[in-house]
XYZ file of C-alpha atoms in Angstrom:
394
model
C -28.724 -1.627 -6.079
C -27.273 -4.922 -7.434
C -23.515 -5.494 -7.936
C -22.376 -4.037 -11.127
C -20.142 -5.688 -13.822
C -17.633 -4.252 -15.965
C -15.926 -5.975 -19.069
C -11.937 -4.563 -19.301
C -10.306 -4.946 -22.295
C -6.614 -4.980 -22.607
C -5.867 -4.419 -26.595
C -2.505 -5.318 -27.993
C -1.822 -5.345 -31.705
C -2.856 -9.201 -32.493
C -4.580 -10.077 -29.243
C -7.154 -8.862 -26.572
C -7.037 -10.166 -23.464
C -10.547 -9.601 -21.095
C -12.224 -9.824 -18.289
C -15.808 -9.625 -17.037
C -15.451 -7.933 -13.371
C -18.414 -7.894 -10.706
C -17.894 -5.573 -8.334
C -18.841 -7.924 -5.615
C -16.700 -10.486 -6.159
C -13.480 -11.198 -6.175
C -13.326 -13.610 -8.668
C -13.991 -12.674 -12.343
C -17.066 -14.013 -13.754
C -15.732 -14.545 -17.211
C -12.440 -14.245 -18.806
C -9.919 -14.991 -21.835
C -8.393 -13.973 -24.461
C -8.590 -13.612 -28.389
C -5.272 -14.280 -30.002
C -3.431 -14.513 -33.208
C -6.036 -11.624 -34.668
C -5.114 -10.540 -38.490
C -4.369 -13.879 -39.029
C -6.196 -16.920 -40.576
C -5.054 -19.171 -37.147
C -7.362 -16.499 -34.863
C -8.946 -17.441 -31.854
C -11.261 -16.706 -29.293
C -10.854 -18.666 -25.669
C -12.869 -17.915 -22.835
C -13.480 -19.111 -19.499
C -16.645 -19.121 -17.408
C -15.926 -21.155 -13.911
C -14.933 -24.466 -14.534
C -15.830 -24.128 -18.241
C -13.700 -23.446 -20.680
C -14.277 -23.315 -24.470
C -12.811 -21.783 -27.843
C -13.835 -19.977 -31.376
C -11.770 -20.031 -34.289
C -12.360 -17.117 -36.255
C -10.064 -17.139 -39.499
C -8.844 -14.059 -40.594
C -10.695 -11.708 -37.702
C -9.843 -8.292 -36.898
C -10.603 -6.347 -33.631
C -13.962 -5.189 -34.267
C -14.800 -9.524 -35.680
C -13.435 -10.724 -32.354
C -15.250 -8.654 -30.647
C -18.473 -8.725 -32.038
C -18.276 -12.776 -31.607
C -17.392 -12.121 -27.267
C -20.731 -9.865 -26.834
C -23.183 -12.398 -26.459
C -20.712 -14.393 -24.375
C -20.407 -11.749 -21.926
C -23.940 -10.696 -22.461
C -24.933 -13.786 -21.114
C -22.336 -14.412 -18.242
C -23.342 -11.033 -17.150
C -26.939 -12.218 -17.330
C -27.938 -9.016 -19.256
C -26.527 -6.756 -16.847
C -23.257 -5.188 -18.339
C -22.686 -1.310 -16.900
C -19.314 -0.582 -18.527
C -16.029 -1.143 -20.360
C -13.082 -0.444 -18.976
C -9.744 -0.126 -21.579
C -6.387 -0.508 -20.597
C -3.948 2.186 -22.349
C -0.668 2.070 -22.561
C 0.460 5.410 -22.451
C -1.640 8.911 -21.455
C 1.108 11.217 -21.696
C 1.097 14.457 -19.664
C -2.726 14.868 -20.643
C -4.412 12.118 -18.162
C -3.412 11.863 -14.450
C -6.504 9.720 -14.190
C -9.171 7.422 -15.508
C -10.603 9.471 -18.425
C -14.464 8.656 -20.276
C -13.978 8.161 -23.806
C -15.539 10.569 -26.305
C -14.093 12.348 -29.162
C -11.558 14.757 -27.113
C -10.211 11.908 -25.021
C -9.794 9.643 -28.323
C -7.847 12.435 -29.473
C -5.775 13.298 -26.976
C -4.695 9.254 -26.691
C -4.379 9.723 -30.944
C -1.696 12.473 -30.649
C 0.441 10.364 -27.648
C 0.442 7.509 -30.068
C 4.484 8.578 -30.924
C 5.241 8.273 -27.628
C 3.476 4.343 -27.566
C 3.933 3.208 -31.527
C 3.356 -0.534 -30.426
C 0.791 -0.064 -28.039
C -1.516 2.935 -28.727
C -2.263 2.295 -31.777
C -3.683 -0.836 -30.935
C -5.540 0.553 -27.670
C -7.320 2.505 -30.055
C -8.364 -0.229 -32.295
C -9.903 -2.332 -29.400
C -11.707 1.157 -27.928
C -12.792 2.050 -31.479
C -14.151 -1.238 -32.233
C -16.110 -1.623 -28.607
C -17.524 1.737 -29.344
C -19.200 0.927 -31.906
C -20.664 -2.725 -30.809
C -21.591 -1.018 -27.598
C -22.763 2.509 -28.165
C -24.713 3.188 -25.401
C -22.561 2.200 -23.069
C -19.710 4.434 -20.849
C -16.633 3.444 -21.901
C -13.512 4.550 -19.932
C -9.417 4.313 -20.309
C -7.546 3.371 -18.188
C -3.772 4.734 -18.400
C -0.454 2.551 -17.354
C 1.143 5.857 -17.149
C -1.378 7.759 -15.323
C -0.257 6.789 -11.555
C 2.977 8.567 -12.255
C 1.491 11.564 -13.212
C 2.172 12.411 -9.421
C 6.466 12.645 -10.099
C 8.312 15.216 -9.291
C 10.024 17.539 -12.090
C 13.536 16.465 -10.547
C 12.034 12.657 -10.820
C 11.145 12.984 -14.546
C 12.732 15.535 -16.468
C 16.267 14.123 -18.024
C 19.560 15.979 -18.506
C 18.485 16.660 -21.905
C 18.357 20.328 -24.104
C 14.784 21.836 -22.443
C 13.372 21.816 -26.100
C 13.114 18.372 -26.617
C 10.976 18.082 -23.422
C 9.178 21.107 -24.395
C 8.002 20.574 -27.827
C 8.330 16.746 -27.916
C 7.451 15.507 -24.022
C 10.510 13.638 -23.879
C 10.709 13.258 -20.175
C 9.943 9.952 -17.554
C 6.836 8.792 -17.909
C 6.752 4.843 -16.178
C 4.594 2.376 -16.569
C 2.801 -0.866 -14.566
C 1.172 2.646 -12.706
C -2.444 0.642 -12.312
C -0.478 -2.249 -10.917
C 1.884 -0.393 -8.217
C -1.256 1.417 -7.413
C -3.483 -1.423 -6.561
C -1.013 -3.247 -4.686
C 0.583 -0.172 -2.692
C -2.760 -0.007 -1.423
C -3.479 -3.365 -1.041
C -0.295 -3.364 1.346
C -1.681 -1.009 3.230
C -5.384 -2.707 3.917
C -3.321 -5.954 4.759
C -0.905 -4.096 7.184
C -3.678 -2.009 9.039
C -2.110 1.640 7.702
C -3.819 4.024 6.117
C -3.350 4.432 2.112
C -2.890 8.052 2.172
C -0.165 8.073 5.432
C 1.998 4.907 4.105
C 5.405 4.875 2.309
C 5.892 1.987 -0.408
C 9.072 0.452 -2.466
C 7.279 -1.906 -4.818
C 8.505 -4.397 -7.697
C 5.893 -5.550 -10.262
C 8.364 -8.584 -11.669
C 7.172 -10.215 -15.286
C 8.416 -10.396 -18.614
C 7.806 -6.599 -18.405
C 9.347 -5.450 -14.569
C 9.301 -1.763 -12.824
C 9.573 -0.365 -9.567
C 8.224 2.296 -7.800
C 8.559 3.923 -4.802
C 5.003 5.203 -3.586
C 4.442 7.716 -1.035
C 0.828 8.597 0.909
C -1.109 6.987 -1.893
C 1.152 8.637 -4.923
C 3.958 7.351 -7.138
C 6.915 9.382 -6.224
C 9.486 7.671 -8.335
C 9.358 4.476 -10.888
C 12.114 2.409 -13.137
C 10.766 2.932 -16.349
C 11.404 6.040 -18.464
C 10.055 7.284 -21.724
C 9.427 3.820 -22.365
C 9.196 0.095 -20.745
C 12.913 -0.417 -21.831
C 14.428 1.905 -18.949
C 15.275 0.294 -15.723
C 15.405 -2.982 -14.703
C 17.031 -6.631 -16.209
C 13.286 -8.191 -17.939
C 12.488 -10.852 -20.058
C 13.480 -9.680 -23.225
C 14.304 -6.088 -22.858
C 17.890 -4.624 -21.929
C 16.779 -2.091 -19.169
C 19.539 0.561 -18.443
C 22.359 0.138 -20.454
C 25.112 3.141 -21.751
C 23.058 5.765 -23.528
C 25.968 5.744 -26.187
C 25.733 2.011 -26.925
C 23.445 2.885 -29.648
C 26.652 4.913 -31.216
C 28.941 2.536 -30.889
C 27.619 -0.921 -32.332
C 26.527 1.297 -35.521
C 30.087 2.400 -35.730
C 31.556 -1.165 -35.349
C 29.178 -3.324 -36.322
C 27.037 -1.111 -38.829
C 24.078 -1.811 -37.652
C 21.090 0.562 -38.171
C 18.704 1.789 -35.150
C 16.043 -0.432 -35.885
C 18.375 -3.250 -35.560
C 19.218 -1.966 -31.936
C 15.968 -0.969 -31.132
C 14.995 -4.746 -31.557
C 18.213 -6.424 -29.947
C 17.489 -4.259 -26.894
C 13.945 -4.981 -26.713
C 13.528 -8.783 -28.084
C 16.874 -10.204 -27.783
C 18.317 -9.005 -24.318
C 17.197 -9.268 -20.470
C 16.887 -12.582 -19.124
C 17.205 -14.402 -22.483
C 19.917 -12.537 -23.747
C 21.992 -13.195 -20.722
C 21.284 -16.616 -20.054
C 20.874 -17.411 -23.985
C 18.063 -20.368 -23.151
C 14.969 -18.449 -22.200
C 12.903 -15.132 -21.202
C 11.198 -17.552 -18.647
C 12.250 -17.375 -14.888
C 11.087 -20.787 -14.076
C 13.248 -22.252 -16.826
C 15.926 -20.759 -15.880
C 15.602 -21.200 -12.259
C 15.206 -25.276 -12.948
C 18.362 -24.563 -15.454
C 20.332 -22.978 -12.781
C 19.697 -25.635 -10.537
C 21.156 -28.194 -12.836
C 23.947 -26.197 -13.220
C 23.715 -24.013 -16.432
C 26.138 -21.037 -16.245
C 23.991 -18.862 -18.395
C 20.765 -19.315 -16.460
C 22.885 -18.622 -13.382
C 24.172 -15.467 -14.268
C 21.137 -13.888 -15.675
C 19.233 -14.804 -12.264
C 22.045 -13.213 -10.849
C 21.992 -10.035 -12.893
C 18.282 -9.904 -12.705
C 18.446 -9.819 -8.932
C 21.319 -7.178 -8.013
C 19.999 -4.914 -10.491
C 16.302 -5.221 -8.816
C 18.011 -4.615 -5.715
C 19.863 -1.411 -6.899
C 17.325 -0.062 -7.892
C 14.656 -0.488 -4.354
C 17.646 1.216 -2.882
C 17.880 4.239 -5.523
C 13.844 4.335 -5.523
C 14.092 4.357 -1.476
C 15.336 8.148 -2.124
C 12.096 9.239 -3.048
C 10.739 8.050 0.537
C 10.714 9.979 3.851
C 10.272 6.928 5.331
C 9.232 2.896 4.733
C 6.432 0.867 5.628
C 7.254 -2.251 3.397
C 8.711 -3.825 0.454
C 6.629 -5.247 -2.104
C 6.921 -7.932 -4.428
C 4.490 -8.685 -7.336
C 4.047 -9.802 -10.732
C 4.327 -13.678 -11.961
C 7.965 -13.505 -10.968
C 7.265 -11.068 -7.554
C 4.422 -13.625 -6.666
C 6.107 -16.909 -7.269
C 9.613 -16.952 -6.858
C 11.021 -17.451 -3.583
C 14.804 -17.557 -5.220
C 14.333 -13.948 -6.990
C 13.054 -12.481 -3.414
C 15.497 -14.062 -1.209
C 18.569 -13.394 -3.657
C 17.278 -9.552 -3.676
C 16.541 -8.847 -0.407
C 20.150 -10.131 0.351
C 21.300 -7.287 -1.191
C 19.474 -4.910 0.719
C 20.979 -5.283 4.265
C 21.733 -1.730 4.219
C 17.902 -1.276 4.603
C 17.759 -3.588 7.770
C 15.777 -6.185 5.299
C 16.084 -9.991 6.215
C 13.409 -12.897 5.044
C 11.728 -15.452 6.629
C 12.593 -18.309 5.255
C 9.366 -20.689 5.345
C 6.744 -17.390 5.081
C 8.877 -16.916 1.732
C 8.644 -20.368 0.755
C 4.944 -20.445 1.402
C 3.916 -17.399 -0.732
C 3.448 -18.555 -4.371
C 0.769 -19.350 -6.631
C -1.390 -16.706 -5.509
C -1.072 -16.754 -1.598
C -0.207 -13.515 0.064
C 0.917 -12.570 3.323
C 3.937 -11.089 4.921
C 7.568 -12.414 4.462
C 9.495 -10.786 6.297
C 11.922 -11.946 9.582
C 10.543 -10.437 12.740
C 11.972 -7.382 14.069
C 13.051 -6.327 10.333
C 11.117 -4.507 8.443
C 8.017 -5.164 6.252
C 8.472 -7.336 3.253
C 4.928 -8.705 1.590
C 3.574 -10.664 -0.839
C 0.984 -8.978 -2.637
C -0.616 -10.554 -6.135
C -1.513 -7.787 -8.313
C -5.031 -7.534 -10.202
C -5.234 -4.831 -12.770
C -8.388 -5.744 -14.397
C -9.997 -5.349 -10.863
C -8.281 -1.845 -10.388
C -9.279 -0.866 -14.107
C -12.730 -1.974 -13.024
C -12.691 0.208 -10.219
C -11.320 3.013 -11.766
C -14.366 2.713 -14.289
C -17.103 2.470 -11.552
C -15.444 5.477 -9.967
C -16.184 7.243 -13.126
C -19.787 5.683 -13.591
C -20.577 7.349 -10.067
């Protein structure tokens, strides 16, 4: 039988980014993104090798944007499409897996949509949409919060009256799960162990960041919470800050909970600190000329990453490795070295030229010898959501 190929979707509210996946190669055959949807300055770019080229499609929805990619990827995949694979935010308790979408799965992503406002929603509209351009074909989701399904009761459940876990699943959920999963056992081809006998810390590092701690092929612990905005320092969002903080700037400042909401999620992290940018390689070429902000939100960024390996590493019997992923976890030297100096407790040290050496998509180990395993490991979810939807095709 020929290699099969699988187009993922990824869905957000204005914007669907995609990929056309054969399983043979490592490489994707086609990819892109149409952005700006809703709006009369929508787009469709794609690329296809060396080729790249663009649509404008004023005023398309979803279903429009779609309907215009078909015969793109129809003809990249030379007639020969097997599958779509969706990326969804949030599953809930209901999927601990990749799920085939029919009308009970739709529904059961529907009535988790509280728990995902900004995201679900717009999963949906993608899925919807593709469902109908491409009826005959098995469509699958793909769930961010799937991986952690695997978390203990002690891991997830907060200090919180039972009821409100009970009737409203207001517990840890974690995110990034199709990420730490591909990479944990990625780690674990690269380092000759075997998936389902190997102990992980891992840090997927973006504008969105987590960690997880991943034991014999299953997330044990993870950063993120109910939502993204638990955990670590990120681009925009807060991460952990005083549960009560809330309370107190609507006492002395008057401001409402949506006003938070959005300071903590669009006007904090990395920008917030360093008041110049979400972006670490502005503020790492800030720093170096000297700007105080940029400094201390590299700073920030770093010894919170670091206490938080160490609080994931109690969720492991043992480790195997550190990993580091993500466009920051991939590419920044600084962020890695200024972390793992934190972590002597854990007998880490770097190697200073392997960490150097691994960026822009080269992977290997980093580590100094005779200290423990630190690696490089670029992440690839639309390959792993591509798996995870051949897996269900067989």
């Amino acid at each position: 039988m020929s290699a099969r190929n699988i187009l993922v979707i990824n869905c957000g509210s204005s914007s669907i980014k995609f990929a056309l996946v054969n399983e043979a190669q490592e490489t994707f055959i086609l990819s892109g993104l149409a952005e700006r949807l809703g709006s009369p300055e929508a787009v469709l770019h794609w690329q296809q090798g060396e080729h790249k080229d663009s649509l404008v499609l004023p005023g398309a929805d979803h279903r429009l944007a779609l309907s215009h990619l078909l015969p793109v990827v129809q003809q990249a995949a030379a007639g020969a499409l097997h599958g779509i694979g969706h990326r969804v935010v949030h599953g809930g308790e209901h999927f601990s897996g990749a799920s085939r979408l029919d009308a009970a799965s739709l529904q059961a992503i529907r009535q988790v949509a509280p728990l995902a406002p900004l995201h679900n929603p717009a999963n949906l509209q993608g899925i919807e949409a593709a469902m109908k351009l491409f009826p005959n074909l098995v469509q699958v989701a793909v769930f961010d919060t799937a991986f952690h399904q695997s978390l203990p009761e002690h891991a997830y459940r907060y200090a919180l009256p039972q009821a409100l876990y009970a009737e409203h699943g207001v517990r840890r959920y974690g995110f990034h799960g199709t990420s730490h999963r591909y990479v944990s056992r990625k780690a674990a081809q690269i380092s000759d162990l075997a998936y389902d006998a190997s102990s992980w810390l891992v840090a997927h590092l973006g504008n969105g960041s987590s960690t997880c701690a991943v034991e014999n092929g299953h997330s044990r612990d993870t950063s993120m919470g109910l939502t993204p905005l638990e955990g670590l320092v990120m681009g925009t969002r807060s991460g952990d800050v005083d549960p009560n903080l809330h309370g107190h700037l609507a006492r002395t400042l008057g401001w409402s909970l949506e006003q938070i909401d959005s300071m903590l999620n669009k006007d904090s992290g990395l920008l917030g600190l360093s008041g110049l940018s979400n972006d670490m390689r502005t503020l790492e070429q800030a720093r170096e000329q000297g700007h105080a902000g940029a400094t201390l939100a590299i700073e920030v960024f770093c010894y919170r990453l670091a206490k938080s390996l160490a609080a994931m590493s109690c969720a492991l019997r043992r480790l195997d490795g550190l990993i580091f992923t993500g466009g920051i976890g991939e590419n920044s030297a600084l962020i890695r070295s200024k972390t793992v100096d934190h972590l002597g407790l854990l007998g880490l040290k770097l190697d200073t030229q392997a960490n150097a050496r691994c960026v822009r998509g080269v992977a290997g180990a980093i580590h100094a010898d005779g200290h423990p395993r630190v690696l490089v490991v670029p992440t690839n979810e639309e390959r792993q959501i591509a798996l995870d939807t051949l897996a269900l095709l067989d």
